[in-house]
Amino acid sequence: MTGVWHDEREQSWLLEMRSSCYAFGLADDAAAVRHWYWGPELPRAAVAAARAVPGRWEEHLSLGREFPDEYVPWGGLRYDEPTLRAEFADGTRAVQWRYSGQRVSREGEACVLELDLADAAYGLQVTLYYRIYDGFDVVERWAAIRNRGARPVVLREALSANWWMPPGRRWRLRYLHGGWAAETQLTETLVGPATLVLESRRGTTGHHLNPWFTLDPDGTSTETSGEVWSGALAWSGSWKIVCESTPAGRVHACGGWNDFDWAHELAPGEDLVLPVFAGLYSGGGFGAASREWHAWQRAHVLGRGERSAVARPAWPAPAPPTSPAAPAAAAGQPELQPVLYNSWEATGFAVSEDGQARLAELAAQIGVECFVVDDGWFAGRNNDRAGLGDWTPDPVKFPRGLTPLIERVQALGMRFGLWVEPEMVNPDSDLYRAHPDWVYHFANRTRTQRRNQLVLNLARPDVAEWVFRTLDGLLSANDIGFVKWDMNRPFSEPGWPEQAGRNPERIWTEHVRNLYAILDGLRAAHPGTDFESCSGGGGRVDLGILGRVQQVWTSDNTDAWDRVAIQEGFTQVYPAQVMAAWVTDSPNFLTGRRLPLSFRFHVAMAGALGIGGDLLRWDAAELAEAARLVATYKEIRPVIQRGSLYRIASARTDPVGASEYLAADGSEAVVLCWWSPAQLGSRLFRVRLAGLDRDARYTDAGTGAEHLGAALMNVGLDLPGGGDFGSALVRLRRC
Ligand code: DGJ
């Protein structure tokens, strides 16, 4: 049973989860909270016994086998990455605290422990939060920092949490890196004496690195076996995760807001709540760790809003609902994602009411459920040099506004979706002409443009309110069921000259806090509207944004073969149902590669299926095949979007990439396989399944053949093979 066990006499705590636990306790002088254990289940007696030996913690310290700080304030003999650095008004720059209390509470399926620490001399207080969930091994950690003194305190670094690995092993760090059109590439390095920093300094999550990691001992864990410790941040701005080995050989990873160029002046009475840094332990290899991340996100993250349980900015007050509510999600499960069509690759900026309507007719014909008009619909937007900021329909392209197109789309049985990029402005726009001071900038410095655009200073309450009111107005005036929220450039010149001398560096965190408040306000006011996060492809994918959107755009690279690797990385932490994937034209606009339509579908069917090709150029046979495959996707969608994902073969290392999705009740499995041209006789046409009932029989829905579960798992499934780029979709039903 999930719960927090507190041994009052020994002042230690044990977080008991489904199959793992996490323990810590007070140092003898109550001046520190010492981490003790994170790993497989442990009896309570083991925690008590370790703590009961007098001087045990300090004895271990002197032997170099530290029981390190749970949350590390800078001060004293501490030299590794701290989680908190503060400067007091009298110039003191060290924190020295004492334990001051604890609370345990239940919030539905979650149990929350709050641990209070108070600085010995100043009014600085910190509450450490731990939240665990029934049936899961995920620990959510964050902190709230409060100034109860009479003078301001400047925070120079405030990370959310610090994760300690067990001592005495050589650790391997795995993480996701990439770039535009090459997101979520899985990579790894051994943790040596040098500090490793994963981070974004761009103001947004970023393509280059994603805020997630795994650590496994001795680099020996595999997809199916071994111990894995993993962490993921719920933050969509500049972030950092520092992984290092202390001189005594203890490896830790701490993370949260990036302190680069950042400071927060905490006023007397002010509370600052930090974002969640979630972590999990799995004894079943990388695959089991991913499935735990997926299931937990489906149950407790997607669409749930803020992760940190304490107050967030109250602004803006949501307007009353204007759209009909979305149908209630079945039994606490998020809705299944619709099959959508997006016009970007087909039309670019050349959007018109008739052109979109013709695409919509074909989209409806092949079974699309949501038709999304991408960039190019608003005033002055004929290329990427103008228009951002002026969020009214272009009077030339839509002389009667959007309503006639929306009505045509709805008459075809689809929801209507629209692209926006609300944090941005083109200098060539009415908004910028009216408010040139609304963008981040420094006095006497160039305002660096990227894609001909500048970033709105969302940290300004008036700008944030304008964004909210503008989007709220757009959604109120038009029946829009889906919003694709894009963000196509990182920050530069992050200045706010009017606030010079008044802590303008807080823009890094205020921007994202206001972005979240805007999204939360819009979701509350328009519960029938779904959101997709996009940032020049997959540049804003993290647990923070996933609390506010139904899906994310994975990458602008829609070449299906490239997508196999991108998707393999993506699913290390994020679930298939949020992984938007389109079938586009062949040859691909980016790579020039020609791939069969079935291959392109089979890759996109591994996530939230969408269509992004120019349907007006697809011939009748292609449209008919597309309609068949969309219908098949709708049948398997509950298993793909809600099932357990087993990455049964990796196209990075094997000649075939394959994913298996298993229904929660085990009654159905779907296998998707993709292979590249054979080389040097390397072809492998058999994949071994996982997670099945060994003694049950399974029918292949395509061939009618029956297989024993044990045979499918031990011998494997024969694939048809053939072709330069081939793919297969196999559906198995338990008899
Ligand atoms: C970048 C996105 O990733 C694309 O899908 C598209 O929406 C363009 N922006 C539009 O400008």
XYZ file of C-alpha atoms and ligand atoms in Angstrom:
746
model
C 0.000 0.000 0.000
C 1.333 3.400 -0.942
C 1.967 5.609 2.036
C 4.404 7.594 4.113
C 5.706 5.893 7.224
C 7.163 8.272 9.777
C 9.242 6.886 12.605
C 8.808 9.701 15.102
C 11.386 8.505 17.605
C 14.095 8.125 14.998
C 12.857 11.035 12.874
C 13.033 9.076 9.670
C 10.585 8.745 6.794
C 9.904 5.897 4.421
C 7.882 6.477 1.245
C 6.342 3.122 0.418
C 5.261 2.711 -3.202
C 4.039 -0.142 -5.381
C 7.356 -1.960 -5.598
C 9.959 0.550 -4.520
C 10.633 2.828 -1.607
C 12.474 5.984 -0.691
C 13.885 6.827 2.751
C 15.527 9.697 4.558
C 15.922 11.015 8.073
C 17.130 13.888 10.190
C 20.772 14.288 11.095
C 21.398 13.984 14.844
C 21.355 17.747 15.370
C 18.235 18.138 13.174
C 20.228 20.596 11.073
C 19.959 18.531 7.900
C 17.697 16.024 6.202
C 19.878 13.126 5.102
C 19.035 10.934 2.140
C 19.239 7.298 3.007
C 17.746 5.035 0.366
C 15.936 4.833 -3.001
C 15.402 1.474 -4.643
C 13.496 -1.809 -4.395
C 11.066 -2.356 -1.518
C 12.594 -2.388 1.936
C 11.064 -3.513 5.234
C 10.449 -0.739 7.738
C 12.729 -2.515 10.181
C 15.670 -1.933 7.850
C 15.137 1.826 7.985
C 14.768 1.844 11.762
C 17.819 -0.377 12.277
C 20.115 1.823 10.238
C 18.947 4.949 12.022
C 19.085 3.378 15.486
C 22.877 2.947 15.564
C 24.186 6.004 17.472
C 26.239 8.320 15.339
C 25.671 6.106 12.358
C 25.039 8.874 9.859
C 28.101 10.858 10.816
C 30.216 7.701 11.077
C 29.359 6.935 7.496
C 30.193 10.473 6.553
C 33.676 10.219 8.003
C 34.214 7.011 6.059
C 33.315 8.921 2.930
C 30.106 6.922 2.625
C 27.937 9.984 3.027
C 24.323 10.112 3.815
C 23.978 13.239 1.741
C 21.518 16.110 1.985
C 18.081 15.563 0.535
C 17.919 19.215 -0.492
C 21.280 20.928 -0.560
C 21.574 24.521 0.627
C 24.851 26.202 -0.248
C 26.808 26.870 2.915
C 29.387 25.133 5.055
C 31.575 22.383 3.604
C 29.421 21.768 0.566
C 31.051 21.867 -2.852
C 28.822 19.905 -5.175
C 25.887 21.452 -7.045
C 23.543 23.006 -4.473
C 19.787 23.091 -4.826
C 19.475 26.451 -3.076
C 21.655 29.564 -3.039
C 20.319 32.619 -1.263
C 21.640 36.053 -0.421
C 20.293 37.913 2.582
C 19.974 41.673 2.889
C 23.038 41.931 5.160
C 25.238 40.199 2.588
C 25.196 36.715 4.118
C 25.219 34.178 1.299
C 24.792 30.859 3.061
C 21.776 28.997 4.323
C 21.840 27.185 7.639
C 18.621 25.582 8.682
C 16.840 23.372 11.173
C 13.996 20.963 10.763
C 10.782 22.555 11.975
C 7.945 20.130 11.302
C 6.174 17.746 8.967
C 2.697 16.925 7.665
C 1.311 13.941 5.811
C -1.939 14.182 3.914
C -4.014 12.190 1.440
C -5.230 13.733 -1.845
C -7.396 11.056 -3.463
C -4.989 8.469 -4.860
C -1.931 10.411 -3.747
C -0.127 10.768 -0.465
C 1.821 13.970 0.223
C 4.573 14.545 2.745
C 5.603 18.121 3.572
C 8.789 18.709 5.491
C 9.494 22.171 6.880
C 12.937 23.661 7.309
C 13.649 27.101 8.678
C 16.813 29.141 8.489
C 18.412 29.467 11.915
C 18.799 33.263 11.789
C 16.701 34.722 8.979
C 13.050 34.336 8.101
C 13.704 32.017 5.154
C 11.655 28.838 5.193
C 11.623 25.912 2.822
C 9.020 23.197 2.541
C 10.104 20.023 0.779
C 7.230 18.172 -0.889
C 7.027 14.473 -1.743
C 3.970 13.090 -3.512
C 3.471 9.398 -4.261
C 0.527 7.625 -5.898
C -1.316 4.386 -5.269
C -0.161 1.772 -7.740
C 2.905 3.676 -8.995
C 6.603 3.993 -8.277
C 6.861 7.673 -9.165
C 7.889 10.202 -6.507
C 7.090 13.810 -7.310
C 9.343 16.249 -5.518
C 9.353 20.017 -5.343
C 9.980 22.776 -2.856
C 8.323 26.001 -1.784
C 10.526 28.812 -0.542
C 8.991 31.393 1.743
C 10.311 34.665 3.032
C 8.925 35.276 6.511
C 11.576 37.833 7.367
C 11.288 41.609 7.209
C 13.753 42.134 4.349
C 13.985 40.731 0.822
C 16.038 37.623 0.116
C 17.634 37.183 -3.294
C 17.478 33.617 -4.567
C 20.307 32.930 -6.989
C 19.571 29.246 -7.513
C 16.467 27.305 -6.528
C 16.272 23.775 -7.873
C 13.300 21.527 -7.334
C 14.943 18.380 -6.038
C 18.085 16.374 -5.748
C 18.169 12.640 -6.507
C 20.895 10.484 -4.949
C 21.909 7.188 -6.485
C 22.937 4.291 -4.249
C 26.647 4.335 -3.465
C 29.473 2.333 -4.913
C 28.619 1.815 -8.576
C 29.741 3.126 -11.942
C 26.804 4.913 -13.449
C 25.643 5.429 -17.009
C 23.554 8.492 -17.880
C 21.079 8.227 -20.762
C 19.311 11.287 -22.088
C 17.582 12.742 -25.147
C 19.280 15.238 -27.406
C 18.512 16.598 -30.856
C 17.809 19.623 -32.943
C 15.168 20.891 -35.322
C 13.942 17.913 -37.403
C 16.039 15.556 -35.282
C 14.410 15.593 -31.856
C 14.622 13.045 -29.030
C 17.685 11.085 -30.092
C 18.656 8.681 -27.328
C 22.272 8.966 -26.242
C 24.401 7.985 -23.270
C 27.620 8.624 -21.406
C 29.337 7.185 -18.360
C 29.340 9.421 -15.306
C 32.967 10.164 -14.482
C 34.536 12.774 -12.247
C 33.478 15.648 -14.508
C 30.127 17.322 -13.942
C 27.519 16.676 -16.640
C 24.928 19.365 -17.282
C 21.781 18.845 -19.325
C 20.079 22.175 -19.813
C 18.204 24.733 -21.836
C 19.101 28.421 -21.624
C 16.637 29.322 -24.351
C 13.581 30.273 -22.350
C 11.777 27.151 -23.519
C 12.273 23.412 -23.129
C 14.301 23.215 -26.332
C 15.160 20.725 -29.058
C 18.769 20.263 -28.036
C 18.125 18.393 -24.794
C 14.956 17.198 -23.097
C 14.468 17.385 -19.297
C 14.605 13.660 -18.640
C 17.331 11.156 -17.756
C 17.985 7.614 -16.667
C 20.895 6.386 -14.576
C 21.768 2.713 -14.460
C 24.582 1.086 -12.506
C 27.646 -0.135 -14.383
C 25.925 0.629 -17.698
C 24.522 -2.884 -17.782
C 20.756 -2.398 -17.787
C 18.912 -3.204 -20.993
C 15.481 -2.617 -22.455
C 14.194 -5.668 -20.585
C 16.395 -6.059 -17.520
C 18.349 -4.278 -14.828
C 17.870 -1.425 -12.409
C 16.979 2.024 -13.690
C 16.613 5.328 -11.845
C 14.953 8.039 -13.888
C 13.870 11.650 -13.524
C 11.769 14.130 -15.527
C 11.075 17.812 -14.947
C 7.682 19.489 -15.209
C 8.949 22.785 -16.609
C 8.713 24.419 -20.045
C 11.294 27.180 -19.676
C 15.047 27.282 -19.167
C 15.948 24.282 -17.045
C 18.952 22.323 -15.920
C 19.737 18.879 -14.625
C 23.213 18.528 -13.149
C 24.604 15.027 -12.807
C 27.846 14.638 -10.927
C 29.888 12.382 -8.755
C 31.018 13.708 -5.374
C 34.651 13.183 -4.326
C 33.354 10.375 -2.110
C 31.928 8.718 -5.204
C 28.225 9.399 -4.703
C 26.342 10.203 -7.885
C 23.420 12.607 -7.793
C 21.234 14.455 -10.261
C 19.592 17.687 -9.226
C 17.420 19.860 -11.379
C 14.843 22.546 -11.867
C 14.921 26.133 -13.075
C 18.128 27.116 -14.798
C 20.014 29.646 -12.684
C 21.828 31.060 -15.731
C 21.126 34.839 -15.767
C 18.322 34.201 -13.272
C 17.605 35.597 -9.828
C 14.410 36.033 -7.864
C 14.051 38.670 -5.203
C 11.743 37.130 -2.649
C 9.814 39.905 -0.954
C 8.799 39.662 2.710
C 5.737 37.441 2.889
C 6.264 36.011 -0.609
C 6.190 32.273 -1.424
C 7.916 30.830 -4.464
C 6.724 27.399 -5.521
C 9.159 25.430 -7.652
C 8.129 23.005 -10.386
C 7.909 19.263 -9.897
C 10.912 17.057 -10.579
C 9.520 13.521 -10.741
C 11.619 10.408 -10.291
C 11.124 6.678 -10.401
C 12.980 3.468 -9.734
C 12.389 0.372 -11.842
C 13.936 -3.058 -11.547
C 12.747 -4.111 -15.007
C 15.042 -2.255 -17.410
C 14.405 0.771 -19.588
C 11.208 -0.649 -21.064
C 9.569 -1.058 -17.652
C 10.728 2.435 -16.639
C 9.094 3.884 -19.771
C 5.843 2.009 -19.161
C 5.782 3.382 -15.614
C 6.285 6.927 -16.911
C 3.543 6.427 -19.513
C 0.952 4.933 -17.176
C 1.602 7.541 -14.494
C 1.303 10.428 -16.977
C -1.950 9.034 -18.340
C -3.343 8.707 -14.821
C -1.971 11.816 -13.148
C -0.360 14.315 -15.528
C -2.179 14.695 -18.853
C -4.579 17.588 -18.640
C -4.232 17.828 -14.858
C -2.695 21.322 -14.830
C -0.150 22.405 -12.263
C 1.945 19.701 -10.607
C 3.125 21.743 -7.625
C 0.248 21.545 -5.182
C 0.586 25.030 -3.793
C -0.842 28.261 -5.149
C 0.243 29.440 -8.593
C -0.358 32.943 -9.979
C -4.054 33.739 -9.629
C -4.031 35.650 -12.894
C -5.960 35.623 -15.173
C -9.386 35.054 -13.744
C -10.952 32.646 -16.222
C -13.890 33.909 -18.249
C -17.130 31.926 -18.016
C -17.290 28.856 -20.280
C -18.349 29.617 -23.833
C -18.050 26.257 -25.610
C -19.850 23.019 -24.818
C -17.857 20.829 -22.450
C -15.890 17.933 -23.883
C -17.445 14.534 -23.236
C -16.334 13.269 -19.837
C -13.247 11.097 -20.030
C -14.007 7.425 -19.485
C -13.231 6.217 -15.960
C -10.552 8.797 -15.258
C -8.775 8.038 -18.544
C -7.910 10.947 -20.804
C -9.852 11.127 -24.056
C -8.529 9.232 -27.057
C -6.812 11.598 -29.445
C -8.702 12.251 -32.686
C -7.274 11.517 -36.125
C -6.462 14.982 -37.359
C -5.535 16.620 -40.617
C -3.084 19.539 -40.663
C -2.667 21.712 -43.726
C 0.904 23.002 -43.170
C 2.851 20.745 -45.531
C 0.119 20.930 -48.137
C -0.480 24.656 -48.343
C 2.185 26.480 -46.311
C 1.103 30.126 -46.102
C -1.116 29.843 -49.207
C -4.272 29.376 -47.156
C -7.700 30.174 -48.578
C -11.247 29.315 -47.597
C -11.839 27.254 -50.731
C -8.459 25.548 -50.726
C -8.912 24.469 -47.114
C -12.488 23.365 -47.786
C -11.340 21.141 -50.666
C -8.729 19.534 -48.400
C -11.357 19.161 -45.679
C -13.658 17.231 -48.014
C -10.940 14.695 -48.800
C -9.861 14.555 -45.164
C -13.419 13.718 -44.104
C -13.605 11.105 -46.870
C -10.642 9.190 -45.426
C -11.968 9.359 -41.854
C -10.275 12.407 -40.323
C -11.991 13.680 -37.160
C -10.386 17.089 -36.657
C -9.335 19.469 -39.449
C -6.601 21.926 -38.462
C -5.733 25.060 -40.427
C -2.081 25.818 -39.739
C -0.090 29.038 -40.182
C -1.141 31.617 -42.817
C -4.795 32.294 -41.867
C -4.427 35.659 -40.071
C -4.069 39.255 -41.199
C -1.059 39.973 -43.366
C 0.375 36.461 -43.092
C 1.549 35.555 -46.597
C 5.013 34.514 -45.503
C 6.949 34.386 -42.238
C 7.912 38.053 -42.407
C 4.630 39.602 -41.239
C 1.457 39.185 -39.255
C 2.388 37.462 -35.972
C 0.527 39.326 -33.246
C -2.473 40.304 -35.387
C -4.789 37.423 -34.564
C -7.754 38.244 -36.787
C -8.610 36.341 -39.975
C -6.907 37.724 -43.060
C -9.590 39.805 -44.832
C -8.384 38.723 -48.278
C -8.203 34.996 -47.544
C -11.262 34.895 -45.293
C -13.443 37.851 -46.323
C -16.348 36.437 -44.298
C -14.188 35.464 -41.321
C -13.526 31.885 -40.269
C -17.126 30.900 -39.604
C -18.023 29.741 -43.141
C -15.005 27.399 -43.208
C -15.690 26.186 -39.674
C -19.271 25.403 -40.646
C -18.156 23.492 -43.748
C -15.684 21.472 -41.680
C -18.321 20.731 -39.058
C -20.863 19.792 -41.710
C -18.340 17.190 -42.853
C -18.439 15.735 -39.334
C -15.080 17.087 -38.127
C -13.947 19.457 -35.392
C -12.205 22.605 -36.513
C -8.669 23.373 -35.334
C -6.465 26.439 -35.684
C -2.739 27.255 -35.399
C -1.534 30.168 -33.262
C 1.829 31.418 -32.017
C 0.724 33.806 -29.265
C 4.088 34.464 -27.574
C 5.522 35.979 -30.747
C 5.345 39.106 -32.854
C 6.689 40.090 -36.266
C 8.101 43.633 -36.315
C 5.882 43.988 -39.384
C 2.595 43.783 -37.487
C 0.077 46.218 -36.053
C 0.790 44.846 -32.582
C 4.483 45.683 -32.747
C 3.861 49.063 -34.314
C 1.574 49.875 -31.378
C 3.733 48.280 -28.647
C 7.417 48.060 -29.569
C 8.179 47.904 -25.827
C 6.252 44.626 -25.426
C 9.153 42.416 -26.551
C 12.200 41.298 -24.594
C 14.994 43.745 -25.343
C 17.968 45.555 -23.900
C 18.576 49.274 -24.283
C 21.240 50.030 -26.904
C 21.285 46.461 -28.197
C 20.031 44.866 -31.392
C 16.726 43.054 -31.072
C 17.884 39.809 -32.650
C 15.272 38.297 -34.934
C 14.839 34.651 -35.730
C 12.396 33.659 -38.444
C 11.722 37.414 -38.625
C 10.105 37.458 -35.209
C 10.628 38.681 -31.651
C 9.448 37.229 -28.337
C 6.699 39.004 -26.417
C 7.570 39.803 -22.821
C 5.020 37.515 -21.223
C 6.486 38.281 -17.813
C 4.696 41.643 -18.087
C 1.237 41.229 -16.583
C -0.298 43.572 -19.205
C 1.178 41.565 -22.097
C 0.160 38.254 -20.555
C -3.351 39.568 -20.009
C -3.487 40.795 -23.623
C -2.494 37.315 -24.853
C -5.162 35.719 -22.689
C -7.895 38.161 -23.760
C -6.948 37.852 -27.452
C -7.023 34.061 -27.443
C -10.126 33.973 -25.283
C -11.784 36.316 -27.791
C -10.725 34.177 -30.747
C -12.070 31.024 -29.099
C -15.277 32.743 -28.021
C -16.000 34.190 -31.462
C -15.271 30.962 -33.347
C -16.170 27.348 -32.618
C -12.626 26.048 -32.389
C -12.212 22.542 -30.982
C -8.428 22.286 -31.259
C -5.598 24.800 -30.926
C -2.053 24.143 -32.101
C 0.078 26.467 -29.921
C 3.422 27.051 -31.627
C 6.610 28.802 -30.428
C 9.173 29.102 -33.182
C 12.141 30.825 -31.655
C 14.108 30.920 -28.409
C 14.652 34.035 -26.292
C 17.390 36.572 -26.944
C 18.123 39.915 -25.258
C 15.968 38.817 -22.293
C 15.637 42.339 -20.970
C 12.800 44.320 -19.449
C 14.250 47.847 -19.317
C 11.332 49.360 -17.377
C 12.194 47.000 -14.527
C 15.929 47.811 -14.480
C 17.173 47.445 -10.934
C 13.961 45.678 -9.924
C 14.921 42.075 -10.630
C 14.189 41.872 -14.385
C 16.041 38.512 -14.453
C 12.854 36.921 -13.172
C 11.513 37.011 -16.742
C 12.931 33.489 -17.299
C 10.497 31.993 -14.843
C 7.697 34.574 -14.958
C 7.241 34.017 -18.712
C 6.501 30.338 -18.208
C 4.390 30.848 -15.097
C 2.242 33.292 -17.075
C 2.161 30.976 -20.089
C 0.833 28.239 -17.802
C -1.691 30.663 -16.272
C -2.915 31.650 -19.745
C -3.286 28.037 -20.835
C -4.998 27.107 -17.580
C -7.352 30.072 -17.961
C -8.185 29.159 -21.560
C -8.763 25.509 -20.673
C -11.111 26.538 -17.891
C -12.989 28.970 -20.130
C -13.136 26.634 -23.157
C -13.317 23.058 -21.870
C -14.380 21.809 -25.305
C -11.091 22.908 -26.874
C -8.053 20.624 -27.010
C -4.519 22.002 -27.197
C -1.368 20.804 -28.910
C 2.066 22.071 -27.887
C 4.459 22.743 -30.737
C 7.743 24.603 -30.817
C 9.258 24.468 -34.277
C 8.492 20.740 -34.104
C 9.205 19.059 -30.752
C 10.883 21.939 -28.909
C 8.386 22.131 -26.043
C 7.760 18.625 -24.757
C 7.912 18.161 -20.988
C 5.731 17.153 -18.048
C 4.796 20.789 -17.358
C 3.223 21.474 -20.725
C 1.673 17.987 -20.767
C -0.469 19.023 -17.824
C -2.072 21.589 -20.145
C -2.238 20.054 -23.612
C -3.668 16.863 -25.042
C -0.774 16.179 -27.407
C 2.526 17.551 -28.670
C 3.918 17.964 -32.154
C 6.830 15.552 -32.167
C 8.975 16.925 -35.000
C 8.781 18.864 -38.261
C 10.647 15.916 -39.715
C 7.825 13.806 -41.149
C 10.076 11.381 -43.010
C 8.717 8.120 -41.646
C 12.093 6.361 -41.474
C 13.647 9.244 -39.524
C 10.564 9.230 -37.328
C 11.236 5.669 -36.195
C 14.325 6.853 -34.268
C 12.653 10.077 -33.090
C 9.683 8.095 -31.772
C 11.900 5.536 -30.064
C 13.535 8.361 -28.119
C 10.249 10.149 -27.455
C 8.625 7.073 -25.931
C 11.453 6.617 -23.436
C 9.463 8.968 -21.245
C 6.337 10.302 -23.009
C 3.317 8.134 -23.883
C 2.223 7.239 -27.412
C -1.111 9.022 -27.104
C 0.523 12.472 -26.904
C 2.984 11.764 -29.742
C 1.400 13.506 -32.740
C 2.527 11.852 -35.987
C 1.440 12.734 -39.515
C 1.410 10.794 -42.742
C 2.790 13.176 -45.364
C 3.673 13.102 -49.044
C 6.282 11.013 -50.812
C 8.965 12.054 -51.603
C 9.298 13.721 -48.233
C 9.751 17.499 -48.412
C 12.744 17.412 -46.102
C 14.700 14.279 -46.967
C 13.464 13.552 -50.495
C 12.988 9.922 -49.431
C 10.223 7.904 -51.103
C 8.366 5.564 -48.792
C 5.270 3.416 -49.376
C 2.000 4.846 -48.066
C 1.509 1.821 -45.809
C 4.964 2.363 -44.304
C 4.208 6.026 -43.621
C 0.932 5.016 -41.990
C 2.439 2.222 -39.927
C 4.983 4.630 -38.444
C 2.406 7.353 -37.714
C -0.027 4.803 -36.263
C 2.490 4.247 -33.444
C 1.276 7.501 -31.864
C -1.608 9.953 -32.271
C -2.270 9.548 -35.991
C -2.599 12.599 -38.199
C -2.493 13.279 -41.914
C -0.362 16.122 -43.224
C 0.002 15.466 -46.945
C -1.504 17.344 -49.872
C -4.571 15.159 -50.298
C -5.449 16.950 -53.536
C -2.447 15.202 -55.087
C -3.231 11.734 -53.739
C -4.851 9.503 -56.372
C -8.016 7.480 -55.813
C -6.097 4.321 -54.880
C -4.031 6.215 -52.308
C -7.113 7.838 -50.798
C -8.830 4.447 -50.589
C -5.791 2.869 -48.934
C -5.587 5.834 -46.536
C -9.266 5.409 -45.623
C -8.681 1.693 -44.914
C -5.670 2.440 -42.721
C -7.429 5.248 -40.818
C -10.313 2.839 -40.126
C -7.845 0.238 -38.861
C -6.196 2.853 -36.666
C -9.518 3.728 -35.094
C -9.982 0.047 -34.210
C -6.553 -0.296 -32.610
C -6.467 3.245 -31.159
C -7.500 2.270 -27.604
C -4.636 -0.241 -27.464
C -2.107 2.170 -29.014
C -3.109 5.144 -26.922
C -3.873 3.418 -23.640
C -1.995 0.125 -23.779
C 1.452 -0.750 -22.474
C 4.243 -0.103 -24.941
C 7.011 -2.668 -25.389
C 9.845 -1.566 -27.695
C 10.549 -5.110 -28.855
C 13.182 -4.214 -31.475
C 15.214 -1.082 -31.963
C 15.908 0.244 -35.448
C 18.991 1.901 -33.927
C 20.616 -1.453 -33.332
C 18.518 -4.070 -35.136
C 17.616 -4.332 -38.829
C 13.976 -3.986 -37.773
C 12.322 -1.540 -35.424
C 9.191 -2.815 -33.701
C 6.768 -1.693 -31.014
C 4.158 -3.841 -29.337
C 1.140 -2.348 -27.581
C -0.689 -4.536 -25.107
C -4.212 -3.792 -23.885
C -4.495 -3.266 -20.125
C -6.493 -6.507 -19.753
C -4.086 -8.430 -21.985
C -6.844 -9.348 -24.436
C -5.270 -7.698 -27.456
C -1.808 -6.877 -28.758
C -0.832 -4.727 -31.719
C 2.629 -5.003 -33.259
C 4.024 -2.388 -35.631
C 7.313 -3.181 -37.406
C 9.397 -1.140 -39.811
C 12.528 -2.161 -41.682
C 15.051 -0.467 -43.927
C 16.768 -1.954 -47.033
C 18.626 -5.145 -46.213
C 22.378 -4.813 -46.060
C 24.994 -7.550 -46.208
C 22.459 -10.232 -45.375
C 21.476 -8.526 -42.150
C 17.743 -8.955 -42.578
C 15.884 -10.109 -39.513
C 12.314 -11.143 -40.168
C 11.308 -12.269 -36.754
C 10.526 -10.297 -33.614
C 9.889 -11.678 -30.154
C 6.860 -10.344 -28.337
C 6.651 -9.435 -24.651
C 4.169 -9.255 -21.812
C 1.816 -11.977 -23.151
C 0.255 -14.790 -21.209
C 2.623 -17.731 -21.852
C -0.152 -20.324 -21.767
C -2.791 -18.416 -23.713
C -3.389 -18.746 -27.438
C -3.532 -15.679 -29.657
C -5.193 -15.341 -33.045
C -3.549 -13.251 -35.733
C -6.465 -11.121 -36.992
C -4.837 -10.797 -40.418
C -4.068 -14.455 -41.186
C -6.310 -16.311 -38.739
C -3.255 -18.256 -37.530
C -3.144 -19.212 -33.856
C -0.010 -18.881 -31.755
C 0.860 -19.888 -28.222
C 1.906 -16.934 -26.029
C 5.133 -18.687 -25.050
C 6.004 -19.260 -28.721
C 5.362 -15.621 -29.618
C 7.624 -14.528 -26.786
C 10.396 -17.119 -27.095
C 10.490 -17.981 -30.792
C 8.940 -14.821 -32.172
C 6.616 -13.667 -34.861
C 7.539 -14.103 -38.500
C 7.357 -10.903 -40.502
C 6.489 -10.867 -44.173
C 9.688 -9.058 -45.221
C 10.579 -7.714 -48.644
C 10.870 -4.294 -50.236
C 13.387 -1.588 -49.626
C 11.436 -0.080 -46.792
C 8.847 -2.477 -45.457
C 6.432 -2.463 -42.586
C 3.875 -4.675 -40.937
C 0.896 -4.278 -38.653
C -0.048 -7.420 -36.760
C -3.085 -7.668 -34.504
C -3.327 -10.497 -32.028
C -6.381 -11.392 -29.965
C -6.274 -13.719 -27.009
C -8.561 -16.680 -27.729
C 6.526 25.134 -37.006
C 5.682 23.918 -36.789
O 6.457 22.898 -36.247
C 5.042 23.509 -38.111
O 4.305 22.334 -37.936
C 4.188 24.633 -38.595
O 3.108 24.828 -37.721
C 5.004 25.891 -38.738
N 5.702 26.208 -37.524
C 4.123 27.051 -39.122
O 4.796 28.233 -39.141
